[in-house]
Short mmCIF file of C-alpha atoms in Angstrom, two decimals:
data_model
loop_
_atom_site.label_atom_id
_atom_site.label_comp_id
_atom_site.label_asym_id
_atom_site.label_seq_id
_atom_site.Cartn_x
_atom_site.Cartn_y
_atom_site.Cartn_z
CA UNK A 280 139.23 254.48 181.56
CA UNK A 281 140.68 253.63 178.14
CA UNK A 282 140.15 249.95 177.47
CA UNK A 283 139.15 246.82 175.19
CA UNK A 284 135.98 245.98 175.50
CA UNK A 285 134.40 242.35 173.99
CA UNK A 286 130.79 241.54 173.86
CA UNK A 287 129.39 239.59 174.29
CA UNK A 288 131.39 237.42 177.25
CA UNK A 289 129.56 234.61 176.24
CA UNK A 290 128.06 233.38 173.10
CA UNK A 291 126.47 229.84 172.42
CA UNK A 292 125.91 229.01 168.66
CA UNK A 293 124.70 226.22 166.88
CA UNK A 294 126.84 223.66 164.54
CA UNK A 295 127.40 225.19 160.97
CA UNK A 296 125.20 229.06 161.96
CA UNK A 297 127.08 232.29 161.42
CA UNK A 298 128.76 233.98 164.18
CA UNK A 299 130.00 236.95 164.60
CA UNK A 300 131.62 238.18 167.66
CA UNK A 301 132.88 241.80 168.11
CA UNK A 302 135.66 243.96 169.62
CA UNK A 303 136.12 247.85 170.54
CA UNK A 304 138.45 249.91 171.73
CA UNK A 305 139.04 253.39 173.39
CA UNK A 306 142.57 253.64 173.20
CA UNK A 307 143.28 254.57 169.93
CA UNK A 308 145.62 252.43 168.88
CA UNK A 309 145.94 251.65 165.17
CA UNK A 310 146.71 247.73 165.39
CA UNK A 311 144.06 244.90 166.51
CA UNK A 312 144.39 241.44 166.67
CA UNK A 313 142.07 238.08 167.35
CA UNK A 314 143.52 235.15 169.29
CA UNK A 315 141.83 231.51 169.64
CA UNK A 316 142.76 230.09 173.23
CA UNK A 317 141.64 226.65 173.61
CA UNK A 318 141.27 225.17 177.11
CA UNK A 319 145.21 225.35 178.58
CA UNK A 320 146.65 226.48 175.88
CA UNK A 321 149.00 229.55 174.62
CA UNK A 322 146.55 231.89 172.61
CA UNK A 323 146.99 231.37 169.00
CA UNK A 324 146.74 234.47 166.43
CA UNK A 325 144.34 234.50 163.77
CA UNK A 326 145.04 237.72 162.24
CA UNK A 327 145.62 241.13 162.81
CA UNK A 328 145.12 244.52 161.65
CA UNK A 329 147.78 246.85 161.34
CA UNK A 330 145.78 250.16 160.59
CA UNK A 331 143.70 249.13 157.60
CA UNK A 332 145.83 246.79 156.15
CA UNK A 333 144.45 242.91 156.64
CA UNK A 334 147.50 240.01 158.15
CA UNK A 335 145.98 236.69 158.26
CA UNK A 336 148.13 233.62 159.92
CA UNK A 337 149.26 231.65 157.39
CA UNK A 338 147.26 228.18 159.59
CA UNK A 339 143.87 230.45 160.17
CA UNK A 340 140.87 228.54 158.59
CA UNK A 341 139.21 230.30 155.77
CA UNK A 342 136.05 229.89 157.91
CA UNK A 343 137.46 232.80 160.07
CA UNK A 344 137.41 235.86 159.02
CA UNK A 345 137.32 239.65 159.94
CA UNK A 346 136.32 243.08 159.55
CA UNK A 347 137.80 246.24 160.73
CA UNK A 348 135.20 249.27 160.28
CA UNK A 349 137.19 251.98 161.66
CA UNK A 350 139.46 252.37 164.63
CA UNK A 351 137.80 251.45 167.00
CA UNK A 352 135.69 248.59 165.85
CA UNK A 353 136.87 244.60 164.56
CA UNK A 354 135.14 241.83 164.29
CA UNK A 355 135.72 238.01 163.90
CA UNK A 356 133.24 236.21 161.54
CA UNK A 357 132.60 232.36 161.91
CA UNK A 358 131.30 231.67 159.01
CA UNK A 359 130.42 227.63 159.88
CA UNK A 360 130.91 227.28 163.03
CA UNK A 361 132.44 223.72 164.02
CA UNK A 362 132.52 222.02 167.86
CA UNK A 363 136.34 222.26 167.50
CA UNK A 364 135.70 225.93 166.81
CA UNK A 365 134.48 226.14 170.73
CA UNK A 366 136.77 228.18 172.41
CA UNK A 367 137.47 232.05 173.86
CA UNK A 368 138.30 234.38 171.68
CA UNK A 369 140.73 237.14 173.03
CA UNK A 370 140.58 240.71 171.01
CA UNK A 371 143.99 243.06 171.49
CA UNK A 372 145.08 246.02 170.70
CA UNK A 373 148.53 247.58 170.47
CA UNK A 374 150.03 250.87 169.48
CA UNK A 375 152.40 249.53 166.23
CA UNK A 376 155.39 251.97 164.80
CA UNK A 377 156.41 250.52 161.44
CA UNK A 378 160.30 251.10 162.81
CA UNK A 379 159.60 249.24 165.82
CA UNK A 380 156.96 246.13 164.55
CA UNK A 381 155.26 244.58 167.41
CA UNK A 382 157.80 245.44 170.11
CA UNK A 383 154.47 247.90 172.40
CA UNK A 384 152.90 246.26 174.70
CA UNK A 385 149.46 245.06 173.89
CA UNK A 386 146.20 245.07 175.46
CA UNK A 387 143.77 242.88 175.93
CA UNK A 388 139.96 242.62 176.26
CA UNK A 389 138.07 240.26 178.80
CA UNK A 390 137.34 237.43 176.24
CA UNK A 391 134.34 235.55 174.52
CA UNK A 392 133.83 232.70 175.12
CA UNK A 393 132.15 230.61 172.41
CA UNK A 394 130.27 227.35 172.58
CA UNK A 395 129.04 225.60 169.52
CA UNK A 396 126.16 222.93 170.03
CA UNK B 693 160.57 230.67 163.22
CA UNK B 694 160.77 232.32 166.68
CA UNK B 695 159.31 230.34 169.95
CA UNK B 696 159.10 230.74 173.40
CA UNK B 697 159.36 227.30 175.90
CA UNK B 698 158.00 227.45 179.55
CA UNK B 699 158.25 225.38 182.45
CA UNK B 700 155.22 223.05 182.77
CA UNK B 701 152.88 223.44 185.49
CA UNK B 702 150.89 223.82 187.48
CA UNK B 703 153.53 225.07 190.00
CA UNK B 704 152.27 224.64 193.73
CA UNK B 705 153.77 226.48 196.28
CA UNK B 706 152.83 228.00 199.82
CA UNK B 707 151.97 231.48 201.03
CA UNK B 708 155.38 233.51 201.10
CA UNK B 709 157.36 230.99 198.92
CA UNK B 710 160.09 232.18 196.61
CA UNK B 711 159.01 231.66 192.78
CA UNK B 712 160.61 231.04 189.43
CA UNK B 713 158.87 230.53 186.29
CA UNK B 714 161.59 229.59 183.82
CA UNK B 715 161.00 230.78 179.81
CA UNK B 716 163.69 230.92 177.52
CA UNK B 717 163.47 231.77 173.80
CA UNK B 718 164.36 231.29 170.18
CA UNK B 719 164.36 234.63 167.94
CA UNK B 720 166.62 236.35 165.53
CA UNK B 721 167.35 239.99 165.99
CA UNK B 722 166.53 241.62 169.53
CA UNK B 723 163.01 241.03 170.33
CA UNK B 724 161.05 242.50 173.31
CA UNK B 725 160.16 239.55 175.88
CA UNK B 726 156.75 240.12 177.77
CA UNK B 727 155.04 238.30 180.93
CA UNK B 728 151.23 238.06 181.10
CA UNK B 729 149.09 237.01 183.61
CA UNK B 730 145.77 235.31 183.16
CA UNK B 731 143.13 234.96 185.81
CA UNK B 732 140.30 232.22 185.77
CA UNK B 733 137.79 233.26 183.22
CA UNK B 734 139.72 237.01 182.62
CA UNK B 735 142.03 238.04 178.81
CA UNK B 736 145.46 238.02 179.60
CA UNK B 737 146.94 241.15 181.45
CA UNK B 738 150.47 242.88 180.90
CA UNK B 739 152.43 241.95 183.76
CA UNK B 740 155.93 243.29 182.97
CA UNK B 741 157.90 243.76 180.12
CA UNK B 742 161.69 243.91 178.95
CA UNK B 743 163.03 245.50 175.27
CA UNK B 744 166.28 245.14 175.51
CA UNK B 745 169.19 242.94 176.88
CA UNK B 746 170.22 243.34 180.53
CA UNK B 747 166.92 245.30 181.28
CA UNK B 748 165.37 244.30 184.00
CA UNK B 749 161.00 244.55 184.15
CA UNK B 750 159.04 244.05 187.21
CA UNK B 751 155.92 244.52 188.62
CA UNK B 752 153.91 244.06 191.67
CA UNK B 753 156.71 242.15 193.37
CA UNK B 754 157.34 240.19 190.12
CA UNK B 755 160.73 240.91 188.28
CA UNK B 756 162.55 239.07 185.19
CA UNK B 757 165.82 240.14 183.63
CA UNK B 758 165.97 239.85 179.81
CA UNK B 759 169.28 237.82 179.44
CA UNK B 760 170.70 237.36 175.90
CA UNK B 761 173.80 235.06 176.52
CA UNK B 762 171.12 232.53 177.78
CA UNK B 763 168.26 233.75 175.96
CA UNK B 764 166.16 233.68 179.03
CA UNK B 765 163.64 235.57 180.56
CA UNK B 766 163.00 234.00 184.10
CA UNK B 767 159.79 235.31 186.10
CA UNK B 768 160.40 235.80 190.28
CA UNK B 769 158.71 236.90 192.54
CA UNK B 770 160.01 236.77 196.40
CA UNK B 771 157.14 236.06 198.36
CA UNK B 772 154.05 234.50 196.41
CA UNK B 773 150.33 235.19 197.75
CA UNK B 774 147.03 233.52 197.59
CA UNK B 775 146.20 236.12 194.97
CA UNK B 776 148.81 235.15 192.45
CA UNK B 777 147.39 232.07 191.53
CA UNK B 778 146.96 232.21 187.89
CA UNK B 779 148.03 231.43 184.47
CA UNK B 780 151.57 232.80 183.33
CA UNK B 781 152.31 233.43 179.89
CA UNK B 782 155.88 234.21 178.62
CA UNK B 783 155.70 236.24 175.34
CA UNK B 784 158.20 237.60 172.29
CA UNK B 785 157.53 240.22 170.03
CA UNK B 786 153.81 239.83 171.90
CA UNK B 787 152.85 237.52 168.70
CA UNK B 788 154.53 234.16 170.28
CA UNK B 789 153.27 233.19 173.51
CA UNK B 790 154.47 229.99 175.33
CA UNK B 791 152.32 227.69 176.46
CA UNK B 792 151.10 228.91 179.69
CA UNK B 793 152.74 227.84 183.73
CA UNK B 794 149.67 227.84 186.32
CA UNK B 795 150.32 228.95 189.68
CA UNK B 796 148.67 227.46 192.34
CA UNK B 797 149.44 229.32 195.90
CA UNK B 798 147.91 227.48 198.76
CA UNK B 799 147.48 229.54 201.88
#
């Protein structure tokens, strides 16, 4: 089955040690996003990619950031992580038509969840 | 900027109640409106969509009718089960989420 895959589902880090945390996808679709979603709250974007071109939130730390390999792959990179940075981390993935931004459905993968120590 | 306000939970109701989830929105143009569902410890899940005025989504016994006038997107569902308890998430343009209504169906 075509689908979003995160690994891994959970990751412990330490205060201030690099993190990365990854994201694939068999569906093809050419845009990918990250969320943040903190304990009972709305997921918050952190960027996306539409094809190979780079859209961070205009609020997304500078201690996140992300690569995009190919189609398939992204990843979010914590560069420092911080206990307020403790939270799961939702990868998407839509199907984006410059005529019709953002209005496909997207997909989501399972989650990481991240804890910093 | 565009937003999305739901009702505050968590919403408790008994096996085979009627439910409404109220969202309404603030957008320009004519965005598509979205419902996801979250389960404990799961991503969020596509649970019905709408992408235009007057159309209606629905899903699994769950329906909500995109309504411009009001700029509302209601969730219902007839008769709520055990298994719906979870985490609803109203959505625009699927960038803007609202906040999140949990669903707590007690048998």
């Amino acid at each position: 089955d075509a689908m979003v895959i995160q690994n891994p589902r959970y990751q412990v880090t330490q205060f201030g040690k690099p993190v990365t945390l990854s994201c694939s996808q068999t569906l093809n679709h050419n845009v990918m996003y990250w969320y943040q979603q903190k304990s009972s709250q709305a997921p918050k974007l952190l960027f996306h990619y539409y094809d190979k071109d780079f859209n961070n939130e205009a609020d997304t730390p500078d201690n996140f950031q992300s690569r995009r390999p190919n189609t398939s792959f992204c990843f979010l990179d914590i560069r420092s992580p911080g206990l307020g940075d403790a939270a799961m981390y939702l990868c998407a993935t839509s199907r984006g038509d410059w005529r019709a931004e953002f209005r496909e459905t997207q997909y989501f993968g399972p989650g990481t969840r991240l804890l910093v120590l | 900027g565009n937003s999305v306000t739901q009702m505050e939970g968590p919403v408790t109701l008994s096996e085979e109640a009627f439910l409404t989830i109220n969202c309404t929105y603030t957008a320009t143009g004519y965005p598509s409106l979205f419902w996801y569902v979250q389960y404990p410890g799961e991503g969020l899940q596509l649970l019905l969509k709408a992408t235009k005025a007057d159309d209606k989504g629905s899903n699994k016994g769950f329906e909500a009718t995109y309504r411009k006038e009001t700029t509302s997107f209601h969730l219902e569902k007839g008769s709520v089960q055990v298994s719906d308890s979870a985490v609803y998430f109203c959505a625009l343009n699927p960038l803007t989420f609202g906040k999140g209504t949990m669903l707590l169906v007690s048998p």
